[in-house]
Short mmCIF file of C-alpha atoms in Angstrom, two decimals:
data_model
loop_
_atom_site.label_atom_id
_atom_site.label_comp_id
_atom_site.label_asym_id
_atom_site.label_seq_id
_atom_site.Cartn_x
_atom_site.Cartn_y
_atom_site.Cartn_z
CA MET A 73 -63.05 98.78 21.00
CA THR A 74 -64.08 99.71 17.45
CA TYR A 75 -67.81 99.68 16.48
CA ARG A 76 -68.44 98.82 13.32
CA VAL A 77 -71.00 99.69 10.92
CA SER A 78 -71.64 98.49 7.30
CA PHE A 79 -74.58 99.93 4.81
CA VAL A 80 -75.89 97.24 2.16
CA CYS A 81 -77.85 97.69 -1.04
CA THR A 82 -77.77 95.64 -3.99
CA GLY A 83 -74.77 96.66 -6.10
CA ASN A 84 -73.14 99.07 -3.47
CA ILE A 85 -73.07 102.09 -5.79
CA CYS A 86 -76.13 104.25 -5.10
CA ARG A 87 -78.07 103.53 -1.60
CA SER A 88 -75.51 102.12 0.45
CA PRO A 89 -72.48 104.34 -0.51
CA MET A 90 -74.75 107.44 0.10
CA ALA A 91 -75.87 106.30 3.43
CA GLU A 92 -71.93 105.18 4.10
CA SER A 93 -71.08 108.79 3.30
CA VAL A 94 -73.76 110.53 5.08
CA PHE A 95 -73.38 108.45 8.36
CA ARG A 96 -69.40 109.13 8.33
CA ALA A 97 -70.14 112.67 8.25
CA ARG A 98 -72.67 112.43 11.60
CA VAL A 99 -70.45 110.25 13.23
CA ALA A 100 -66.99 112.62 12.88
CA GLU A 101 -69.31 115.39 13.51
CA ALA A 102 -70.61 113.65 16.72
CA GLY A 103 -66.57 113.14 17.77
CA LEU A 104 -67.02 109.36 17.49
CA ASP A 105 -65.06 108.74 14.41
CA GLY A 106 -62.22 107.36 16.37
CA LEU A 107 -64.41 104.97 17.73
CA VAL A 108 -66.84 104.35 15.15
CA GLU A 109 -65.81 102.58 11.49
CA VAL A 110 -68.10 102.83 8.59
CA ASP A 111 -68.27 101.18 5.26
CA SER A 112 -70.34 99.58 2.64
CA ALA A 113 -71.33 96.95 0.30
CA GLY A 114 -73.97 95.22 -2.04
CA THR A 115 -75.50 91.90 -1.60
CA ASP A 116 -74.53 91.43 -5.19
CA GLY A 117 -71.02 91.86 -7.04
CA TRP A 118 -72.31 93.39 -10.13
CA HIS A 119 -70.05 96.48 -9.81
CA GLU A 120 -67.35 95.31 -7.86
CA GLY A 121 -64.37 97.81 -7.94
CA ASP A 122 -66.54 100.57 -9.61
CA GLY A 123 -66.98 104.16 -8.05
CA ALA A 124 -70.33 105.25 -6.93
CA ASP A 125 -72.89 106.21 -9.35
CA PRO A 126 -71.84 109.63 -10.82
CA ARG A 127 -75.55 111.05 -9.76
CA ALA A 128 -75.08 109.56 -6.55
CA VAL A 129 -71.69 111.54 -6.19
CA ALA A 130 -73.24 114.66 -7.65
CA VAL A 131 -76.03 114.82 -5.12
CA LEU A 132 -73.47 113.83 -2.00
CA GLU A 133 -71.29 116.66 -3.29
CA GLU A 134 -74.15 119.49 -3.88
CA HIS A 135 -75.05 118.66 0.01
CA GLY A 136 -71.46 118.86 1.20
CA TYR A 137 -71.02 115.08 1.47
CA SER A 138 -67.49 113.40 0.37
CA THR A 139 -67.10 109.88 -0.98
CA ASP A 140 -64.28 107.76 -1.64
CA HIS A 141 -65.85 104.77 -2.90
CA ALA A 142 -64.85 101.31 -4.51
CA ALA A 143 -68.13 98.97 -4.62
CA ARG A 144 -67.60 95.38 -3.09
CA ARG A 145 -69.80 92.46 -2.50
CA PHE A 146 -70.70 91.69 1.08
CA GLN A 147 -69.25 88.39 2.34
CA ALA A 148 -70.79 86.36 5.13
CA ALA A 149 -67.45 85.98 6.88
CA TRP A 150 -67.48 89.73 7.74
CA PHE A 151 -70.38 89.44 10.26
CA SER A 152 -67.79 88.32 12.81
CA HIS A 153 -66.36 91.60 12.75
CA LEU A 154 -69.40 94.10 12.08
CA ASP A 155 -71.60 95.10 15.29
CA LEU A 156 -74.35 96.54 12.74
CA VAL A 157 -75.51 95.44 9.29
CA ILE A 158 -77.81 98.27 8.06
CA ALA A 159 -79.77 97.24 4.92
CA LEU A 160 -81.53 99.68 2.57
CA ASP A 161 -84.42 97.85 1.75
CA SER A 162 -86.71 94.56 2.88
CA GLY A 163 -85.21 92.69 0.14
CA HIS A 164 -81.41 93.35 1.11
CA ARG A 165 -82.55 92.40 4.83
CA LYS A 166 -83.93 89.08 4.01
CA THR A 167 -80.85 88.39 1.94
CA LEU A 168 -78.70 89.30 4.77
CA ARG A 169 -80.32 87.11 7.23
CA ARG A 170 -80.07 84.04 5.33
CA LEU A 171 -75.96 85.02 4.81
CA ALA A 172 -75.91 85.47 8.31
CA PRO A 173 -73.69 82.22 9.97
CA THR A 174 -75.50 82.40 13.09
CA GLU A 175 -78.53 83.90 14.72
CA GLN A 176 -76.92 86.03 16.52
CA ASP A 177 -75.39 87.37 13.22
CA ALA A 178 -78.70 87.59 11.45
CA GLN A 179 -80.22 89.77 14.37
CA LYS A 180 -77.22 92.58 13.55
CA VAL A 181 -79.36 93.00 10.62
CA HIS A 182 -81.55 96.22 10.39
CA LEU A 183 -83.41 98.40 8.05
CA LEU A 184 -82.25 101.61 7.74
CA ARG A 185 -85.40 103.42 7.92
CA SER A 186 -86.43 101.98 11.14
CA TYR A 187 -84.34 104.44 12.95
CA ASP A 188 -86.41 107.22 11.52
CA PRO A 189 -89.50 107.54 13.69
CA ASP A 190 -91.50 109.49 10.97
CA ALA A 191 -91.13 106.56 8.15
CA ALA A 192 -93.72 104.80 9.54
CA ASP A 193 -94.68 101.15 7.85
CA ASP A 194 -92.81 102.44 4.70
CA LEU A 195 -89.03 101.21 5.77
CA ASP A 196 -87.83 100.74 2.26
CA VAL A 197 -85.15 103.11 0.45
CA PRO A 198 -86.22 103.00 -3.06
CA ASP A 199 -83.68 102.14 -5.67
CA PRO A 200 -82.98 105.37 -7.76
CA TYR A 201 -80.63 104.07 -10.24
CA TYR A 202 -82.93 103.57 -12.82
CA GLY A 203 -84.73 106.85 -12.58
CA GLY A 204 -83.34 110.47 -12.46
CA LEU A 205 -81.45 112.96 -10.03
CA ASP A 206 -84.78 113.16 -8.38
CA GLY A 207 -84.47 109.68 -6.96
CA PHE A 208 -81.08 110.35 -5.72
CA GLU A 209 -82.26 113.45 -3.92
CA GLU A 210 -85.05 111.30 -2.25
CA CYS A 211 -82.88 108.85 -1.37
CA LEU A 212 -80.50 111.34 0.52
CA GLU A 213 -83.38 112.89 2.44
CA MET A 214 -84.47 109.45 3.66
CA VAL A 215 -80.54 108.56 4.56
CA GLU A 216 -80.43 111.77 6.47
CA ALA A 217 -83.80 111.59 8.31
CA ALA A 218 -82.98 107.86 9.48
CA SER A 219 -79.06 109.22 10.36
CA THR A 220 -79.98 111.10 13.16
CA GLY A 221 -81.86 108.04 15.00
CA LEU A 222 -79.14 105.55 13.92
CA LEU A 223 -76.42 107.67 15.57
CA ALA A 224 -78.17 107.87 18.82
CA ALA A 225 -78.66 104.31 18.77
CA VAL A 226 -74.83 103.43 18.19
CA ARG A 227 -73.43 106.38 20.30
CA GLU A 228 -75.34 104.22 23.07
CA GLU A 229 -73.84 101.19 22.19
CA VAL A 230 -70.31 102.88 22.29
CA GLU A 231 -70.78 104.70 25.45
CA GLY A 232 -71.97 101.30 27.31
CA ARG A 233 -68.66 99.81 25.89
CA ALA A 234 -66.78 102.61 27.52
CA ILE A 235 -68.63 101.58 31.16
#
């Protein structure tokens, strides 16, 4: 049975596609790519159909990640087939939990940086959209740091299903 993870930010052109690309690479490196599906979406539909921000793409490619992305808006109906919904900041988490049809679905929503033990109380990934390339680099660093813990949690869930 496939384990499904979706990353969510506001417009689905910066943070969430970066997180999707990094985590998809981590899943493949761990040999879980046949068992874990990864995607992303936005809480708003402003950029539906657009590719990822060129700055996000440039930073990802510079660090060896690929991205083939078209922005889309998160739909409440998706909760039923997702195992984990990863919000990139607390505003997204709040929106997603309100959107969740059931309390069980709301419990699927977690902040990405909650998987980074060094994040302490600062669990939001800042939106790099209105800044320069350095904001996208910072975003990537935060995503990579949290991906290790997230992968461990997902691996535990996937292995638990196999028993």
